[in-house]
Coordinates of C-alpha atoms in Angstrom, one line a residue:
M1 CA 10.9 7.2 17.8
C2 CA 11.3 9.9 20.5
H3 CA 9.6 12.4 18.1
M4 CA 6.7 10.2 17.4
T5 CA 6.2 9.3 21.1
A6 CA 6.1 13.0 21.9
C7 CA 3.6 13.6 19.0
S8 CA 1.4 10.9 20.4
L9 CA 1.3 12.2 23.9
L10 CA 1.1 15.9 23.1
S11 CA -1.6 15.3 20.3
Y12 CA -3.7 13.5 22.9
I13 CA -3.3 16.3 25.4
A14 CA -4.1 19.0 22.8
I15 CA -7.2 17.2 21.5
A16 CA -8.6 15.3 24.6
W17 CA -7.7 17.7 27.3
L18 CA -7.3 21.2 25.8
K19 CA -10.1 20.6 23.2
M20 CA -8.2 22.5 20.5
V21 CA -10.2 20.6 17.9
P22 CA -13.0 18.0 18.2
M23 CA -11.7 14.4 18.5
Q24 CA -12.6 12.3 15.5
T25 CA -12.7 8.5 15.3
I26 CA -11.4 6.1 12.7
R27 CA -14.5 4.9 10.8
S28 CA -13.3 1.8 9.0
R29 CA -10.6 -0.8 8.6
V30 CA -9.8 0.7 5.2
Q31 CA -9.3 4.1 6.7
F32 CA -7.0 2.5 9.4
M33 CA -4.9 0.8 6.7
K34 CA -4.6 4.2 4.8
I35 CA -3.4 5.9 8.0
S36 CA -1.0 3.0 8.7
T37 CA 0.4 3.2 5.1
L38 CA 0.8 7.0 5.5
S39 CA 2.6 6.4 8.9
L40 CA 5.0 3.9 7.4
I41 CA 5.9 6.2 4.5
F42 CA 6.3 9.1 7.1
C43 CA 8.7 6.8 9.1
A44 CA 10.7 6.0 6.0
S45 CA 11.1 9.7 5.1
V46 CA 12.2 10.7 8.6
V47 CA 14.6 7.7 9.1
S48 CA 16.1 8.2 5.6
G49 CA 16.6 11.9 6.4
N50 CA 18.2 11.2 9.7
V51 CA 20.6 8.6 8.1
S52 CA 21.5 11.1 5.4
L53 CA 22.5 13.7 8.0
K54 CA 25.3 11.3 9.2
Y55 CA 26.9 11.6 5.8
L56 CA 25.9 15.1 4.4
P57 CA 26.0 18.6 5.9
V58 CA 22.7 20.1 6.9
S59 CA 23.1 22.8 4.2
F60 CA 23.3 20.3 1.4
N61 CA 20.6 18.2 3.0
Q62 CA 18.3 21.3 2.9
A63 CA 19.1 22.0 -0.7
I64 CA 18.1 18.5 -1.8
G65 CA 15.0 18.8 0.4
A66 CA 13.9 21.8 -1.6
T67 CA 13.2 19.5 -4.5
T68 CA 10.1 18.2 -2.7
P69 CA 7.7 20.1 -5.0
F70 CA 9.2 18.3 -8.0
F71 CA 8.5 14.9 -6.5
T72 CA 5.1 16.1 -5.2
A73 CA 4.1 17.1 -8.8
V74 CA 5.2 13.8 -10.2
F75 CA 3.4 11.7 -7.5
A76 CA 0.3 13.8 -7.7
Y77 CA 0.1 13.2 -11.5
L78 CA 0.8 9.5 -11.2
M79 CA -1.7 8.9 -8.4
T80 CA -4.5 11.4 -9.0
Q81 CA -3.9 12.4 -12.6
K82 CA -3.8 16.0 -11.4
R83 CA -2.0 18.2 -13.8
E84 CA -0.5 21.6 -12.9
A85 CA -0.2 24.6 -15.2
W86 CA 2.7 24.4 -17.6
L87 CA 4.4 27.3 -15.9
T88 CA 4.4 25.4 -12.6
Y89 CA 6.4 22.6 -14.2
V90 CA 8.8 25.0 -15.9
T91 CA 9.7 26.5 -12.5
L92 CA 10.7 23.1 -11.2
I93 CA 13.6 23.1 -13.7
P94 CA 15.8 25.5 -11.7
V95 CA 14.9 23.6 -8.5
V96 CA 16.3 20.3 -9.8
T97 CA 19.1 22.0 -11.8
G98 CA 20.2 23.8 -8.6
V99 CA 20.5 20.5 -6.7
V100 CA 22.5 19.0 -9.6
I101 CA 24.9 21.9 -9.5
A102 CA 25.1 21.9 -5.7
S103 CA 25.9 18.2 -5.8
G104 CA 28.8 18.7 -8.2
G105 CA 30.2 21.5 -6.2
E106 CA 29.7 20.0 -2.7
P107 CA 33.0 19.3 -1.0
S108 CA 31.4 16.9 1.5
F109 CA 29.4 14.9 -1.1
H110 CA 28.7 11.3 -0.1
L111 CA 26.8 9.0 -2.6
F112 CA 25.0 6.9 0.0
G113 CA 24.0 10.0 2.0
F114 CA 22.8 11.6 -1.2
I115 CA 20.7 8.5 -2.1
M116 CA 19.2 8.5 1.4
C117 CA 18.4 12.2 1.3
V118 CA 16.7 11.9 -2.2
A119 CA 14.8 8.9 -0.8
A120 CA 13.7 10.9 2.2
T121 CA 12.6 13.8 -0.1
A122 CA 10.6 11.5 -2.4
A123 CA 9.0 9.8 0.6
R124 CA 8.0 13.1 2.1
A125 CA 6.4 14.1 -1.2
L126 CA 4.5 10.8 -1.4
K127 CA 3.3 11.3 2.1
S128 CA 2.0 14.8 1.3
V129 CA 0.0 13.4 -1.7
L130 CA -1.4 10.5 0.3
Q131 CA -2.2 12.8 3.2
G132 CA -4.1 15.1 0.8
I133 CA -6.1 12.1 -0.5
L134 CA -6.9 11.0 3.0
L135 CA -7.9 14.4 4.2
S136 CA -10.1 15.1 1.2
S137 CA -11.8 11.7 0.8
E138 CA -15.5 11.9 1.3
G139 CA -16.7 10.0 4.4
E140 CA -13.1 9.8 5.7
K141 CA -12.1 13.4 6.4
L142 CA -9.8 13.9 9.3
N143 CA -8.3 17.2 10.3
S144 CA -4.6 17.5 10.5
M145 CA -4.3 17.3 14.3
N146 CA -6.5 14.1 14.5
L147 CA -4.5 12.6 11.7
L148 CA -1.3 13.2 13.6
L149 CA -3.0 11.8 16.7
Y150 CA -3.5 8.4 14.9
M151 CA -0.4 8.5 12.8
A152 CA 2.1 9.0 15.6
P153 CA 1.3 5.9 17.7
I154 CA 1.4 3.7 14.6
A155 CA 4.8 5.2 13.8
V156 CA 6.0 4.3 17.3
V157 CA 4.9 0.7 16.7
F158 CA 6.9 0.6 13.5
L159 CA 10.0 2.4 14.9
L160 CA 10.3 0.6 18.3
P161 CA 11.4 -2.8 17.0
A162 CA 13.5 -1.2 14.3
T163 CA 15.3 0.9 16.9
L164 CA 15.9 -2.1 19.2
I165 CA 17.2 -4.2 16.3
M166 CA 19.2 -1.6 14.3
E167 CA 20.6 0.4 17.2
E168 CA 22.3 -2.2 19.5
N169 CA 21.9 -1.5 23.2
V170 CA 20.4 1.9 22.5
V171 CA 18.7 2.1 25.9
G172 CA 21.9 1.3 27.7
I173 CA 23.9 3.9 25.7
T174 CA 21.3 6.6 26.3
M175 CA 21.3 5.9 30.0
A176 CA 25.2 6.0 30.0
L177 CA 25.2 9.3 28.2
A178 CA 22.6 10.7 30.7
R179 CA 24.8 9.7 33.6
E180 CA 27.7 11.5 32.0
D181 CA 25.8 14.6 31.2
T182 CA 22.1 15.1 32.1
R183 CA 21.8 17.7 29.4
I184 CA 21.2 14.9 26.9
V185 CA 17.9 14.1 28.6
W186 CA 16.7 17.7 28.3
L187 CA 18.0 17.9 24.7
L188 CA 16.0 14.8 23.8
L189 CA 12.8 16.1 25.5
F190 CA 13.2 19.6 23.9
N191 CA 14.0 18.1 20.4
S192 CA 11.0 15.7 20.7
S193 CA 8.6 18.4 21.8
L194 CA 9.7 20.5 18.8
A195 CA 8.7 17.7 16.5
Y196 CA 5.1 18.1 17.7
F197 CA 5.1 21.9 17.7
V198 CA 6.3 21.8 14.1
N199 CA 3.2 19.9 13.1
L200 CA 1.0 22.0 15.4
T201 CA 2.3 25.4 14.0
N202 CA 1.9 24.0 10.4
F203 CA -1.7 23.3 11.2
L204 CA -2.3 26.7 12.8
V205 CA -0.6 28.6 9.9
T206 CA -2.6 26.7 7.4
K207 CA -5.8 27.4 9.3
H208 CA -5.3 31.1 9.8
T209 CA -3.6 31.9 6.4
S210 CA -3.3 29.4 3.6
A211 CA -1.4 26.3 2.5
L212 CA 0.6 28.5 0.1
T213 CA 1.7 30.8 2.9
L214 CA 2.9 27.7 4.8
Q215 CA 4.8 26.6 1.7
V216 CA 6.5 30.0 1.3
L217 CA 7.5 30.0 5.0
G218 CA 8.8 26.5 4.6
N219 CA 11.0 27.6 1.7
A220 CA 12.3 30.5 3.7
K221 CA 13.1 28.0 6.5
G222 CA 15.2 26.0 4.1
A223 CA 17.3 29.0 3.1
V224 CA 17.7 30.0 6.8
A225 CA 18.7 26.5 7.7
V226 CA 21.4 26.4 5.0
V227 CA 23.0 29.7 6.3
I228 CA 22.7 28.7 10.0
S229 CA 24.1 25.2 9.4
I230 CA 27.2 26.7 7.6
L231 CA 27.7 29.1 10.5
I232 CA 27.3 26.5 13.3
F233 CA 29.0 23.4 11.7
R234 CA 31.6 25.3 9.6
N235 CA 31.2 22.8 6.8
P236 CA 33.1 23.9 3.7
V237 CA 31.0 25.3 0.8
S238 CA 32.3 26.0 -2.6
V239 CA 31.2 28.8 -4.9
T240 CA 29.6 26.2 -7.2
G241 CA 27.7 24.8 -4.3
M242 CA 26.4 28.2 -3.2
L243 CA 25.4 28.9 -6.8
G244 CA 23.4 25.6 -6.8
Y245 CA 21.8 26.4 -3.4
S246 CA 20.8 29.9 -4.6
L247 CA 19.4 28.5 -7.9
T248 CA 17.3 25.9 -6.0
V249 CA 15.9 28.6 -3.6
I250 CA 15.0 30.9 -6.5
G251 CA 13.4 28.0 -8.3
V252 CA 11.2 27.2 -5.2
I253 CA 10.2 30.8 -4.9
L254 CA 9.2 30.9 -8.6
Y255 CA 7.3 27.6 -8.1
S256 CA 5.3 29.1 -5.2
E257 CA 4.5 32.2 -7.3
A258 CA 3.4 30.0 -10.3
K259 CA 1.1 28.0 -8.0
K260 CA -0.3 31.2 -6.6
R261 CA -1.1 32.5 -10.2
S262 CA -2.6 29.2 -11.3
R263 CA -5.3 29.4 -8.6

């Protein structure tokens, strides 16, 4: 909820005050419903991902997240009948296989956390497909920053009651933590601001390079996150787990290369 609140405020500042892109308006009730659905799925992906981090180490979470292209290909075919080149589908095999191997060799494996992480990954893929449809629909085209401007407040509306119901006395707990150590306030502000800048830099990278470059950078981010999480949290990793992680990363790189050649 903090992330989406920051995205709402900073998106408005970037568009209305800084004029980074022209402000666009929602043109119809149907378009509003599409944005609301997209926002709900986005909330589901983020919340599920956060829940999974309670039970799984970040490294394993990132390895599962690397299977997003697999789910994206499936949803794109089911919803738009878009077929990829056969080589693209072949490269998804090591991606999924790597996660299966990593799951079997993960010392900190937790079934519920694994299910939540897979759900988050699937929801993230579904979001990207729906977002692509919304961004490309004739008469309803919104650029990425305006879409974030409208998605984020709707997400806050979804998340605020859920937060108050599911996280008992969350406001009181946060204030108590802040009284004990004011750094928690700055950590929340910094973390929430990062959520917006992730979306902003994604937009800028796509604008000045290409979506494929963004995907390759995202894959590199996943590999770096695995290594850093192991160094910071010292979570145990088996040889089998590392083999699975490596196979997944290799599969994602091959997938990106296959997509590049199919264009």
